[in-house]
Coordinates of C-alpha atoms in Angstrom, one line a residue:
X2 CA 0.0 0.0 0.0
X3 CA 1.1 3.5 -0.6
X4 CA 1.6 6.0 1.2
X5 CA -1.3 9.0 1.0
X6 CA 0.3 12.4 0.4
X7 CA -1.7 15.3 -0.4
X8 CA -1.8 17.6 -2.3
X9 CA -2.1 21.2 -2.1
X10 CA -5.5 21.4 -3.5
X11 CA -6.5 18.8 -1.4
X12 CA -5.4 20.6 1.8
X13 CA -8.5 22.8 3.1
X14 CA -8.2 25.3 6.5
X15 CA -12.1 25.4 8.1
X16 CA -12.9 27.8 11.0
X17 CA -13.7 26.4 14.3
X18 CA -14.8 28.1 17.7
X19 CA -14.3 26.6 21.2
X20 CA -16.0 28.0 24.4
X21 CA -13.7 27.6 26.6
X22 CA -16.2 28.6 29.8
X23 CA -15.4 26.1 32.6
X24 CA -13.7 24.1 30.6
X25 CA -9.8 22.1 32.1
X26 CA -7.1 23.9 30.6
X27 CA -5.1 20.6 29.5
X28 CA -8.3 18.9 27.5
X29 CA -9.1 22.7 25.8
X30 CA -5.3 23.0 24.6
X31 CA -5.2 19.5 23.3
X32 CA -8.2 19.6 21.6
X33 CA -7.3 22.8 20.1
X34 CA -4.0 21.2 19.0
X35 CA -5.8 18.1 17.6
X36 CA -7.6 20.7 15.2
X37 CA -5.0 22.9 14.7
X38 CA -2.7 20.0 13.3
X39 CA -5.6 18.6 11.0
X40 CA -5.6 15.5 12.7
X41 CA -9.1 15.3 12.8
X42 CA -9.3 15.3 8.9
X43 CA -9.1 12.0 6.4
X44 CA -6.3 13.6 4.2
X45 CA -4.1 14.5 7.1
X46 CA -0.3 13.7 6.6
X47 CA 2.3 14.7 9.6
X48 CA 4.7 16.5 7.0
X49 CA 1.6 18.5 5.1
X50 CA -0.1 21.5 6.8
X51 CA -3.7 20.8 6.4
X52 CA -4.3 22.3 9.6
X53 CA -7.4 24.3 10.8
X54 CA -8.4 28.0 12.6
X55 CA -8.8 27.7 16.0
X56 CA -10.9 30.7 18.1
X57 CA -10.8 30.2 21.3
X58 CA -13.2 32.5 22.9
X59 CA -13.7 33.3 27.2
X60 CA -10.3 32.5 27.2
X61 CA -10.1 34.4 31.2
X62 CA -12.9 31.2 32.4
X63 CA -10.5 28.5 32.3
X64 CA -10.1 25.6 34.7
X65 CA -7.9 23.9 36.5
X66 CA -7.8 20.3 38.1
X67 CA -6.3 19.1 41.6
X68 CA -4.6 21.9 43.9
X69 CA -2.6 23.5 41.3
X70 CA -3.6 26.6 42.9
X71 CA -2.4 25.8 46.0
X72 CA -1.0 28.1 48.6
X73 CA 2.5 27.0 48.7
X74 CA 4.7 28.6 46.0
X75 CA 5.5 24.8 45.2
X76 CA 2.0 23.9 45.0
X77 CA 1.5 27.2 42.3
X78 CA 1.2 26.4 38.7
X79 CA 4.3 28.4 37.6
X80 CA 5.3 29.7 34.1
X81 CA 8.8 30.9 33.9
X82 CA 10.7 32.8 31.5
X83 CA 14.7 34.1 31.1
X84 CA 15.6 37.4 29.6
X85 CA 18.4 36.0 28.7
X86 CA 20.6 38.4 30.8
X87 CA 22.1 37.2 34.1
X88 CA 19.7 36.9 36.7
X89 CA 16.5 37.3 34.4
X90 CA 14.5 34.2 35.4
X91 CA 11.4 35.4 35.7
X92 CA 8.9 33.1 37.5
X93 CA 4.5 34.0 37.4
X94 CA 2.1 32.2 39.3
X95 CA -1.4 30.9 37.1
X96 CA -3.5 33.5 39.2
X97 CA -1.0 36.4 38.2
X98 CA -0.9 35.3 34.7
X99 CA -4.4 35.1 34.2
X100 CA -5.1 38.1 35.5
X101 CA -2.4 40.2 33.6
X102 CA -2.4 38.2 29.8
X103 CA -4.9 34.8 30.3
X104 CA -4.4 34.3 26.4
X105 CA -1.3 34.0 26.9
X106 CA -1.6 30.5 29.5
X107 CA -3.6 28.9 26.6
X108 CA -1.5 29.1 23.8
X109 CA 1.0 28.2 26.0
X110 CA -0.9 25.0 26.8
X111 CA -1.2 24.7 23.0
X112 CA 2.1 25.3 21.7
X113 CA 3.4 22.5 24.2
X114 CA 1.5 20.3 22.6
X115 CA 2.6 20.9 19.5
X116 CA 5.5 19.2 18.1
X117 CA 8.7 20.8 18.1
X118 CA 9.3 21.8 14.3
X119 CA 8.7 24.5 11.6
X120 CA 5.3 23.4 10.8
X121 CA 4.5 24.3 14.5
X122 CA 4.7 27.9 14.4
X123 CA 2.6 28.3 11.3
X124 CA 0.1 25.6 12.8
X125 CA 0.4 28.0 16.2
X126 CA -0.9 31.1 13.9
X127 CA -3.8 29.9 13.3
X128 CA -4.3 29.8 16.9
X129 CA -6.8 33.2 17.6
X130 CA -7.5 33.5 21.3
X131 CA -10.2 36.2 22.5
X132 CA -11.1 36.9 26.4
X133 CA -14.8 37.9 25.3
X134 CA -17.7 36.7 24.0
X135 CA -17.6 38.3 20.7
X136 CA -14.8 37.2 17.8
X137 CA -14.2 39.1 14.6
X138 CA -14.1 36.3 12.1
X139 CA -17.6 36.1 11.8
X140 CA -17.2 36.4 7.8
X141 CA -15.5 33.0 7.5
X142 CA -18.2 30.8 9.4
X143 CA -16.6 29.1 11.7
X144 CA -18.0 25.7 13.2
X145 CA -18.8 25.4 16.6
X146 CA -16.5 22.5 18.5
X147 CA -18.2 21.3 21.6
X148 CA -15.7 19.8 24.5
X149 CA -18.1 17.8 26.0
X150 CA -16.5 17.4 29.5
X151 CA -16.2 20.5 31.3
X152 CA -14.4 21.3 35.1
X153 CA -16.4 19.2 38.2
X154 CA -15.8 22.4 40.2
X155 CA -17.2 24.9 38.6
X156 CA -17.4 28.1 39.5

């Protein structure tokens, strides 16, 4: 059997929406991936992008499982970052995150799961995250993707 490789006509880029209200930040960011990837079409092929747009909207309602929002700064969900400078690790907490940039924990999320290659960063731009209700791609009719399971404690 041969292997199927597509072509470029055969690669197609639909629209979805996700509501991410109440919903675990790990199952949102790898269903996103699974979508952005194309892995949820018949003609996808690791090496071709035949990946999808991803909106990702009430991205500041996300949830989190176990005590990663503990009280111990061990316990904390942590994001860190270097300047690149001596002495520039910067650390942030999930609260202080979310309340300064939250679009910033999900694609994040997303771009971990991702793999780790040139295809990723285009795959990553189709990634559009909005902290309201309202999204301005209305014009290209995106699909609405339901994640059935939501958080057991929500808010």
């Amino acid at each position: 059997m041969k292997t199927f490789t597509p072509k470029p006509a055969d690669l197609t880029h639909d629209w979805y929406v996700i509501d991410a209200t109440d919903v675990v930040l790990g199952r949102l960011a790898s269903q996103a991936a699974i979508l952005l990837r194309g892995k949820n079409k018949p003609t996808y092929a690791p090496h071709a992008d035949s990946g999808n747009h991803v909106i990702i909207l009430n991205a500041d309602k996300i949830a989190l499982t176990g005590n990663k929002l503990g009280k111990e700064l061990y316990m904390h969900k942590t994001y860190y970052r270097h300047s690149g400078f001596p002495g520039g690790l910067k650390q942030e907490t999930f609260t202080e995150a979310m309340t300064k940039h939250p679009e910033r924990v999900i694609e994040h999320a997303v771009k971990g799961m991702l793999p780790k290659n040139r295809l990723a960063k285009v795959q990553l731009d189709r990634l559009h995250i909005i902290c309201g209700t309202e999204h301005p791609y209305a014009g290209q009719k995106p699909q609405v993707f339901e994640i059935a399971q939501v958080s057991q404690q929500a808010k």
